[in-house]
PDB file of C-alpha atoms in Angstrom:
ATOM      1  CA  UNK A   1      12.466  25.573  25.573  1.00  0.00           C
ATOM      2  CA  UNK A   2      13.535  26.700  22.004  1.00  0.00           C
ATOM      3  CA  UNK A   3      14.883  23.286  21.146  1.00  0.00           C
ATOM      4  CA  UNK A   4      11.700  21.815  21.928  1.00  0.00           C
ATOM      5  CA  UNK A   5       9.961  24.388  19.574  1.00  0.00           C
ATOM      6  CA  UNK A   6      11.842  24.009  16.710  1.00  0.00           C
ATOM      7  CA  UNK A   7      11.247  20.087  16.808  1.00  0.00           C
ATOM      8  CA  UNK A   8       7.742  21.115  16.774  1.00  0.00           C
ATOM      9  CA  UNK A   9       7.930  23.409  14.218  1.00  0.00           C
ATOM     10  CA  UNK A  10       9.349  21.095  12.003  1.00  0.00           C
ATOM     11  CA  UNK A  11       5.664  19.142  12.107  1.00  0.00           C
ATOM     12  CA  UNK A  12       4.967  22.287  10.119  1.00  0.00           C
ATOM     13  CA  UNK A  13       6.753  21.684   6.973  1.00  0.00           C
ATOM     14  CA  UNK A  14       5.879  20.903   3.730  1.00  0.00           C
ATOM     15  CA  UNK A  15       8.067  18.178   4.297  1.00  0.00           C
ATOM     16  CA  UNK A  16       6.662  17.008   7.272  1.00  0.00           C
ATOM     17  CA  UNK A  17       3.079  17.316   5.955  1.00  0.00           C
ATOM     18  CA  UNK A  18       4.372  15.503   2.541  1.00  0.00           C
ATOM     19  CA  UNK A  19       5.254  12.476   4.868  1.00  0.00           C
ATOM     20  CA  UNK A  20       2.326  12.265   6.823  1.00  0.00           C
ATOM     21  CA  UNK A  21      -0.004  12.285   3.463  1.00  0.00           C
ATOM     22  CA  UNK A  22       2.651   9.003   2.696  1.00  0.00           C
ATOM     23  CA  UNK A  23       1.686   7.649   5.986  1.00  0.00           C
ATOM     24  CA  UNK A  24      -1.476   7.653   5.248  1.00  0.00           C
ATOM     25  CA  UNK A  25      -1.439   6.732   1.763  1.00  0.00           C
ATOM     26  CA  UNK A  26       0.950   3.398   3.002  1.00  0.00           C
ATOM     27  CA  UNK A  27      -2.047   2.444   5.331  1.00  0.00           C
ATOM     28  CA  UNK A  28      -4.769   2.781   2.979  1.00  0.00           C
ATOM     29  CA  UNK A  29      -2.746   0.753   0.752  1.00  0.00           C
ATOM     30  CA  UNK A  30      -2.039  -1.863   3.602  1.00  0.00           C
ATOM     31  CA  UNK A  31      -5.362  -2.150   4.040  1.00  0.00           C
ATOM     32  CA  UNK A  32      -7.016  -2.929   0.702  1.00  0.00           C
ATOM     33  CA  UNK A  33      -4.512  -5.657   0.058  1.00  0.00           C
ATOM     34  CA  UNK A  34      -5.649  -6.981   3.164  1.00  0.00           C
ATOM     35  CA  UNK A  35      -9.153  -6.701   1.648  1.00  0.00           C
ATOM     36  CA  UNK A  36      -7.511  -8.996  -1.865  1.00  0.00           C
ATOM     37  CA  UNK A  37      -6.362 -11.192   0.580  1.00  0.00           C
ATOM     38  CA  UNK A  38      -8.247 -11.307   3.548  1.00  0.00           C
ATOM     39  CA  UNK A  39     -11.606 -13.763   2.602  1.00  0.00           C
ATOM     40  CA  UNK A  40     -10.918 -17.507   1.878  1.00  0.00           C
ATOM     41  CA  UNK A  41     -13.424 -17.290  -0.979  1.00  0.00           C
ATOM     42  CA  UNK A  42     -12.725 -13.631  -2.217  1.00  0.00           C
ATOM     43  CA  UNK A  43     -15.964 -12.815  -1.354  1.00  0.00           C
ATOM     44  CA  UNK A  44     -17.143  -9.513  -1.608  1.00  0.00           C
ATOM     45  CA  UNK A  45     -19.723  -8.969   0.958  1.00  0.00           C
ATOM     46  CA  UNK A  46     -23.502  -9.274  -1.537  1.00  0.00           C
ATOM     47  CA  UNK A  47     -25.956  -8.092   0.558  1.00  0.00           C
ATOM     48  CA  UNK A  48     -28.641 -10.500  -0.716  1.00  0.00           C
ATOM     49  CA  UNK A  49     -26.204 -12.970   1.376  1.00  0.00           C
ATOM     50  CA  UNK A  50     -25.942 -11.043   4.132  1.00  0.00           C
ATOM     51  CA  UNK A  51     -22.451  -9.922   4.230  1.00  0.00           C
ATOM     52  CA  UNK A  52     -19.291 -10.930   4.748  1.00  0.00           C
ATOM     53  CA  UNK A  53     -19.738 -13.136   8.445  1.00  0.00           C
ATOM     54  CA  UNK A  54     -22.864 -15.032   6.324  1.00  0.00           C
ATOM     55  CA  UNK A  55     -20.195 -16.466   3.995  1.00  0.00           C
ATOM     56  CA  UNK A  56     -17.484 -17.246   6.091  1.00  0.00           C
ATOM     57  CA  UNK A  57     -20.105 -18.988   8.401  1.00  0.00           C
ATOM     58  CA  UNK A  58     -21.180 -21.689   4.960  1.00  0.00           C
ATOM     59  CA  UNK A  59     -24.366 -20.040   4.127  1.00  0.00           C
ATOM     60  CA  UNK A  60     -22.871 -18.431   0.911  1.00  0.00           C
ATOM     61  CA  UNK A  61     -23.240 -22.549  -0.354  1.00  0.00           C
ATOM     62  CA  UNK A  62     -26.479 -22.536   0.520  1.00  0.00           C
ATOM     63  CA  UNK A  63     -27.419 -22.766  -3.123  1.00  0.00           C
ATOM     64  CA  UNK A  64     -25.294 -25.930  -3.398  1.00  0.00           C
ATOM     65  CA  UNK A  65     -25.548 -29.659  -2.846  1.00  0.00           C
ATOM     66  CA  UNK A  66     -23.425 -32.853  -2.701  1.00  0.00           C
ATOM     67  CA  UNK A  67     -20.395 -32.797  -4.779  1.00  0.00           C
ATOM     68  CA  UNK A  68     -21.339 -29.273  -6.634  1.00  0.00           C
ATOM     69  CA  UNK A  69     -20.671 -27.994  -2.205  1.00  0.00           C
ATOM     70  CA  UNK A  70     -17.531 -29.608  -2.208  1.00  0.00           C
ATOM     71  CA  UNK A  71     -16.623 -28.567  -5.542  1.00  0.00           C
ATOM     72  CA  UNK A  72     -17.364 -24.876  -4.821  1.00  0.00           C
ATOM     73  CA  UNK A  73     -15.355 -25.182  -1.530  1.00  0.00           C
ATOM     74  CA  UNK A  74     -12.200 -26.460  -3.270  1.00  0.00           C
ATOM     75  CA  UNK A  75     -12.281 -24.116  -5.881  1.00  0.00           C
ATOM     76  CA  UNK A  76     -12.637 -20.870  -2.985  1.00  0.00           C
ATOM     77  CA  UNK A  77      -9.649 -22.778  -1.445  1.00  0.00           C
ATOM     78  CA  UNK A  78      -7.800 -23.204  -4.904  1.00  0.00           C
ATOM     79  CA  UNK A  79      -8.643 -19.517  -5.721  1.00  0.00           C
ATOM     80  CA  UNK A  80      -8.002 -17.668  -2.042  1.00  0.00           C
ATOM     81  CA  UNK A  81      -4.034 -19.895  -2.318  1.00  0.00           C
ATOM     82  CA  UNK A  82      -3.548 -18.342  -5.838  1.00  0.00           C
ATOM     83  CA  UNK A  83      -4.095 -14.599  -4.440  1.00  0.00           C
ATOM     84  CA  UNK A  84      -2.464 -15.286  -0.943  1.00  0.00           C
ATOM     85  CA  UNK A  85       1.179 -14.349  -2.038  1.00  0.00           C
ATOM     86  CA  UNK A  86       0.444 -11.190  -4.472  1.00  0.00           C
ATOM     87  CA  UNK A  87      -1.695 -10.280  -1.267  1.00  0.00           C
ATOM     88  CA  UNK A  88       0.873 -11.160   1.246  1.00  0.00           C
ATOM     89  CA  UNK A  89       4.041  -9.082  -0.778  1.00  0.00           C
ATOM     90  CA  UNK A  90       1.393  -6.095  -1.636  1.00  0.00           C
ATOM     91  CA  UNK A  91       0.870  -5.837   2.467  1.00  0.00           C
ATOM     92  CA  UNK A  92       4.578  -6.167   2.839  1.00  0.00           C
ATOM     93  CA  UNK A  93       5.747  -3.617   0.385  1.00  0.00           C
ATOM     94  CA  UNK A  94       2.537  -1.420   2.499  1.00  0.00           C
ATOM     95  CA  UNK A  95       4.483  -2.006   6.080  1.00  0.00           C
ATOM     96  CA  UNK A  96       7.514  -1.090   4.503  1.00  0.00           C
ATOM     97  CA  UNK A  97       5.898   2.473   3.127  1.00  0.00           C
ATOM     98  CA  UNK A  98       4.436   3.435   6.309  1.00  0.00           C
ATOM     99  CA  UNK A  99       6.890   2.697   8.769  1.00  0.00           C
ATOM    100  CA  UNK A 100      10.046   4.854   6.235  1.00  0.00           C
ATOM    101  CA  UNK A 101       8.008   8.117   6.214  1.00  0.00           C
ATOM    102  CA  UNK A 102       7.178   7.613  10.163  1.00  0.00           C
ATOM    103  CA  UNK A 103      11.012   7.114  10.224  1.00  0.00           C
ATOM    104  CA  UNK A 104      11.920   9.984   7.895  1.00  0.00           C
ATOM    105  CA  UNK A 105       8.991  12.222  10.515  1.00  0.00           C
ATOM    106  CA  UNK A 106      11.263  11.398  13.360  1.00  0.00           C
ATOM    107  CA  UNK A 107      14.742  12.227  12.092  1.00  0.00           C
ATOM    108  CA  UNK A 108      13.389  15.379  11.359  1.00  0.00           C
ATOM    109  CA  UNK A 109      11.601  16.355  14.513  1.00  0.00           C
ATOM    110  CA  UNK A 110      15.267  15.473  16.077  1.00  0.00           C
ATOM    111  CA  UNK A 111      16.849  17.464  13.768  1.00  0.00           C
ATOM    112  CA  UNK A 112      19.417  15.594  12.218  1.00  0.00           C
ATOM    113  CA  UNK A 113      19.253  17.419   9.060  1.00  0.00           C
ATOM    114  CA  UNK A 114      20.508  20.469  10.429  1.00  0.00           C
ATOM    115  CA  UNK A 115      23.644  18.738  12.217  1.00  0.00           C
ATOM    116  CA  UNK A 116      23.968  16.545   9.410  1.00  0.00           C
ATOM    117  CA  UNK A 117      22.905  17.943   5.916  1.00  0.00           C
ATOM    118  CA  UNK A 118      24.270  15.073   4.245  1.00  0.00           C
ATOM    119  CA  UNK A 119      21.130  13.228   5.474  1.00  0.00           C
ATOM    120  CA  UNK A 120      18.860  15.423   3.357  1.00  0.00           C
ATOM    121  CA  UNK A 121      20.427  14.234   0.193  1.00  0.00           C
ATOM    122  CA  UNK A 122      20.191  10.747   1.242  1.00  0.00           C
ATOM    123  CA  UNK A 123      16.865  10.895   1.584  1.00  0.00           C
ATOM    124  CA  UNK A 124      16.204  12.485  -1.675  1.00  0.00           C
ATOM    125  CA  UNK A 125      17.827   9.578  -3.177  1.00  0.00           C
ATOM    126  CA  UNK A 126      15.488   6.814  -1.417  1.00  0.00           C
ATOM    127  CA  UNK A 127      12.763   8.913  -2.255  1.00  0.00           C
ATOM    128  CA  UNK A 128      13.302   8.831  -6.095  1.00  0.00           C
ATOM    129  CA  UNK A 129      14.611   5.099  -5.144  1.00  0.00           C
ATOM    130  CA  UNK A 130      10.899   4.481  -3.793  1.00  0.00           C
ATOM    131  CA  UNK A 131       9.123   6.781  -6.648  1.00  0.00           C
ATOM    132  CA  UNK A 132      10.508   4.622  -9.266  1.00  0.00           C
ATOM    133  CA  UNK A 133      10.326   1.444  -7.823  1.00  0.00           C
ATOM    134  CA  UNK A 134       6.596   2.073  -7.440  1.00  0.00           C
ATOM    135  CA  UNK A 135       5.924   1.493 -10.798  1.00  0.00           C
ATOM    136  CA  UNK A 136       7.184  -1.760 -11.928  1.00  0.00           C
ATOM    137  CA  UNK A 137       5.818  -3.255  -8.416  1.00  0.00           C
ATOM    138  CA  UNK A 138       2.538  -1.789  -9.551  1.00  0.00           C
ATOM    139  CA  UNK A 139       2.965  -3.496 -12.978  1.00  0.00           C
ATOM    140  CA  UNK A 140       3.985  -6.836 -11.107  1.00  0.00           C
ATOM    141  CA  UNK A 141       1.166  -6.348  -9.033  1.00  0.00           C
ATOM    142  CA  UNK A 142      -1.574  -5.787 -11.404  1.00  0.00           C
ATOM    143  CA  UNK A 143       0.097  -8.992 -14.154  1.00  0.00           C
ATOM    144  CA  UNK A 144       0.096 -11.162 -11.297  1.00  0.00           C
ATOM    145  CA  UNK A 145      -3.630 -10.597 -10.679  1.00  0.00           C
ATOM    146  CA  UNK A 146      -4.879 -10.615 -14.132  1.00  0.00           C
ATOM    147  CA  UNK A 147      -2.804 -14.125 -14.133  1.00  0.00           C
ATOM    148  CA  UNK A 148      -4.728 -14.925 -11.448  1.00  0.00           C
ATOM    149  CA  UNK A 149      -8.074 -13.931 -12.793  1.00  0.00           C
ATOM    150  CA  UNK A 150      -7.196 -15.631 -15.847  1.00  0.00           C
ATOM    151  CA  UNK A 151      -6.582 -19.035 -14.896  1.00  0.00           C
ATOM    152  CA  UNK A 152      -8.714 -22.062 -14.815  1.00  0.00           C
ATOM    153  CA  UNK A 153      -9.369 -22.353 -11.462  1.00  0.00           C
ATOM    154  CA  UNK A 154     -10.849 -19.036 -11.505  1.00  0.00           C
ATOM    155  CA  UNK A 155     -13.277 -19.273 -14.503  1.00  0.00           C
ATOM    156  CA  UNK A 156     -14.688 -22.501 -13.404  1.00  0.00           C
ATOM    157  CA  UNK A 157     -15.144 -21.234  -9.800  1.00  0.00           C
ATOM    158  CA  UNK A 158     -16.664 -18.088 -11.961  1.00  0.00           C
ATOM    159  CA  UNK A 159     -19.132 -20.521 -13.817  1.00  0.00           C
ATOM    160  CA  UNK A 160     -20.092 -22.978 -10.642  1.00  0.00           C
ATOM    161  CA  UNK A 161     -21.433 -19.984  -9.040  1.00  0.00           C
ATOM    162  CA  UNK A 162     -23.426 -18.412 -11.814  1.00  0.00           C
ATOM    163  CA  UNK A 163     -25.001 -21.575 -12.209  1.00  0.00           C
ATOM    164  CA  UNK A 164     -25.977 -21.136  -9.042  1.00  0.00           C
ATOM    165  CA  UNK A 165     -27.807 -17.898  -9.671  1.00  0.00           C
ATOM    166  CA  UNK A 166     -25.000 -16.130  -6.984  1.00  0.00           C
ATOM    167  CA  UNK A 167     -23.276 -12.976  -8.685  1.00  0.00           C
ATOM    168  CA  UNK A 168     -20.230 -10.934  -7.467  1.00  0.00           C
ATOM    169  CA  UNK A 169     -17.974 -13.924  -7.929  1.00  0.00           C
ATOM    170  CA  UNK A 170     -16.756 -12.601 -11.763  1.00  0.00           C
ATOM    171  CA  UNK A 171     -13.209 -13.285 -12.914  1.00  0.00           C
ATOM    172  CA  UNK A 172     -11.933  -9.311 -12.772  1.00  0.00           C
ATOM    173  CA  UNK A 173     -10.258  -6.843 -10.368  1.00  0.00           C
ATOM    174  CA  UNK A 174     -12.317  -5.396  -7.703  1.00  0.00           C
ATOM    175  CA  UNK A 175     -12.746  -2.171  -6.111  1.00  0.00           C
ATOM    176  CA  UNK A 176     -10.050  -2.590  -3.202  1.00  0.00           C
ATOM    177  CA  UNK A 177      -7.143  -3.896  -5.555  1.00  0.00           C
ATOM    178  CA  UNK A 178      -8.133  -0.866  -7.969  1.00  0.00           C
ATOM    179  CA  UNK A 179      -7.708   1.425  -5.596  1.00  0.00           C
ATOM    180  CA  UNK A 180      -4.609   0.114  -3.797  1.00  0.00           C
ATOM    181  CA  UNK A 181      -2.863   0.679  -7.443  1.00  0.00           C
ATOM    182  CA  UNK A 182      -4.136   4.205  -7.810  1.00  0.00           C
ATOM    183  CA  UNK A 183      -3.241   5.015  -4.173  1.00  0.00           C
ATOM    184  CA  UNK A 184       0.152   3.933  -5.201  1.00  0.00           C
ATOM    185  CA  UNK A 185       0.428   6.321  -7.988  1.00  0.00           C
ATOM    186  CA  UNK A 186      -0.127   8.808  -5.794  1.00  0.00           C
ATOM    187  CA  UNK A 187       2.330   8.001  -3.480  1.00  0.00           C
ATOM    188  CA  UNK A 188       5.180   7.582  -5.646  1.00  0.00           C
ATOM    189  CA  UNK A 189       4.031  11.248  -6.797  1.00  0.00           C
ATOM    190  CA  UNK A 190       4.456  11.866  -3.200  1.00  0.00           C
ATOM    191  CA  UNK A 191       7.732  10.561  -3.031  1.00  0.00           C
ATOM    192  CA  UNK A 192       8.647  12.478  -6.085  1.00  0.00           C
ATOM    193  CA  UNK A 193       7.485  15.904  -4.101  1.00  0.00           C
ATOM    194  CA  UNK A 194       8.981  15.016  -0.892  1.00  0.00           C
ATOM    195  CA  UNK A 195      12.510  14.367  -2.571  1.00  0.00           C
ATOM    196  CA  UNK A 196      12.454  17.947  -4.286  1.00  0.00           C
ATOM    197  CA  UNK A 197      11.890  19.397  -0.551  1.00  0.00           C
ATOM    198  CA  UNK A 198      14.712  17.605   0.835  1.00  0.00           C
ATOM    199  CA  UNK A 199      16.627  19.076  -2.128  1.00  0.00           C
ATOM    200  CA  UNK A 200      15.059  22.290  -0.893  1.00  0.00           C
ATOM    201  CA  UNK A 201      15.681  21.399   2.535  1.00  0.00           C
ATOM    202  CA  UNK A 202      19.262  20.666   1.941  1.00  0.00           C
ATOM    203  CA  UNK A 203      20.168  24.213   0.113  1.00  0.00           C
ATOM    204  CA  UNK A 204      18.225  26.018   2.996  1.00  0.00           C
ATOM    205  CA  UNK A 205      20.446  24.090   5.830  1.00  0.00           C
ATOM    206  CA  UNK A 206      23.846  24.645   3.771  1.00  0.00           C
ATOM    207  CA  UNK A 207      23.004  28.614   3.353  1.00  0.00           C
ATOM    208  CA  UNK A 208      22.102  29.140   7.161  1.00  0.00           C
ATOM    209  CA  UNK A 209      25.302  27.331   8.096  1.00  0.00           C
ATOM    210  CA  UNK A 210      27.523  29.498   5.531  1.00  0.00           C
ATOM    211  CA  UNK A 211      26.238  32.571   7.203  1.00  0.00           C
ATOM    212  CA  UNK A 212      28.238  32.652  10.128  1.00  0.00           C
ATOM    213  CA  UNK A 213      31.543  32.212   8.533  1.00  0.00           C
ATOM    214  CA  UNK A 214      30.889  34.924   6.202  1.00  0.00           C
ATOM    215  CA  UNK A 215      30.184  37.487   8.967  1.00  0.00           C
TER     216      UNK A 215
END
């Protein structure tokens, strides 16, 4: 019936849209910290190697013998423990941005805005809330890795393994953690657009309602 298409019509929205491009965003995100995280070596898949299930299987210490084996495989361990937590609270902080949006989606296909207006300015405010906080968990983020990269344990694991001949193993940021911080510029630039539509949003609602009374 007609409530049925104005919840879908809401899916329509720039805000609606605004929050599914956060959705996505959060899940991208979610899943290149896995990627930090996610090897016990930080390996990152050389094809000379073959890949990813050739590591994780020993044949990445091929190269190795005696003590310089066991020395390699303490320093992966050493390494993978340093990088668990920043991992571990960048996947967290992802769970947390893409189930709010999916939230956010579902108040307004019920549309609790229009019976509540109020709600629209709330959300504004833990939009801006999330916008801003983006950046100094980026910053935390990024120091906490460079710590990481800087440390001991990393440039002798860094050094083992070119001795070795292997490559890929350097003391730096890859790809995935890289993009997880630009992907969360661009969603606290999201959050930033989606809490000027609920602003929007909100003077719509309070004009509609006024009509009424005015007639």
């Amino acid at each position: 019936g007609p409530l049925e298409r104005r919840r879908c019509r809401y899916l329509h929205t720039g805000r609606a849209c605004c929050q599914m491009v956060e959705v996505l965003l959060a899940a991208l995100i979610l899943v290149c910290s896995s990627v930090s995280g996610g090897s016990a070596g930080g390996y990152t898949g050389l094809p000379a190697l073959g890949g990813i299930y050739y590591y994780h299987y020993g044949g990445a210490y091929s190269g190795f013998s005696g003590a310089d084996g066991e020395r390699a495989q303490q320093l992966d361990q050493r390494f993978h423990l340093l990088k668990l937590p920043i991992a571990r609270a960048a996947m967290t902080v992802g769970g947390w941005l893409l189930v709010f949006p999916c939230v956010l989606t579902l108040v307004g296909v019920l549309q609790v805005p229009w019976h509540f207006p109020a709600w629209l300015l709330i959300e504004c405010t833990l939009d801006i809330m999330i916008s801003v906080g983006t950046v100094p968990a980026l910053y935390y983020f990024f120091h906490s890795l460079l710590r990481v990269y800087n440390s001991s344990v990393c440039k002798e694991r860094e050094q083992l393994y070119q001795s070795k001949g292997y490559q890929g193993f350097w003391c730096s940021l890859h790809g995935a953690e890289i993009a997880a911080g630009l992907l969360g510029c661009v969603a606290a630039m999201a959050y930033l657009l989606s809490a000027g539509l609920a602003v929007r949003e909100y003077r719509t609602v309070h004009e509609q309602k006024q009509k009424p009374v005015q007639l």
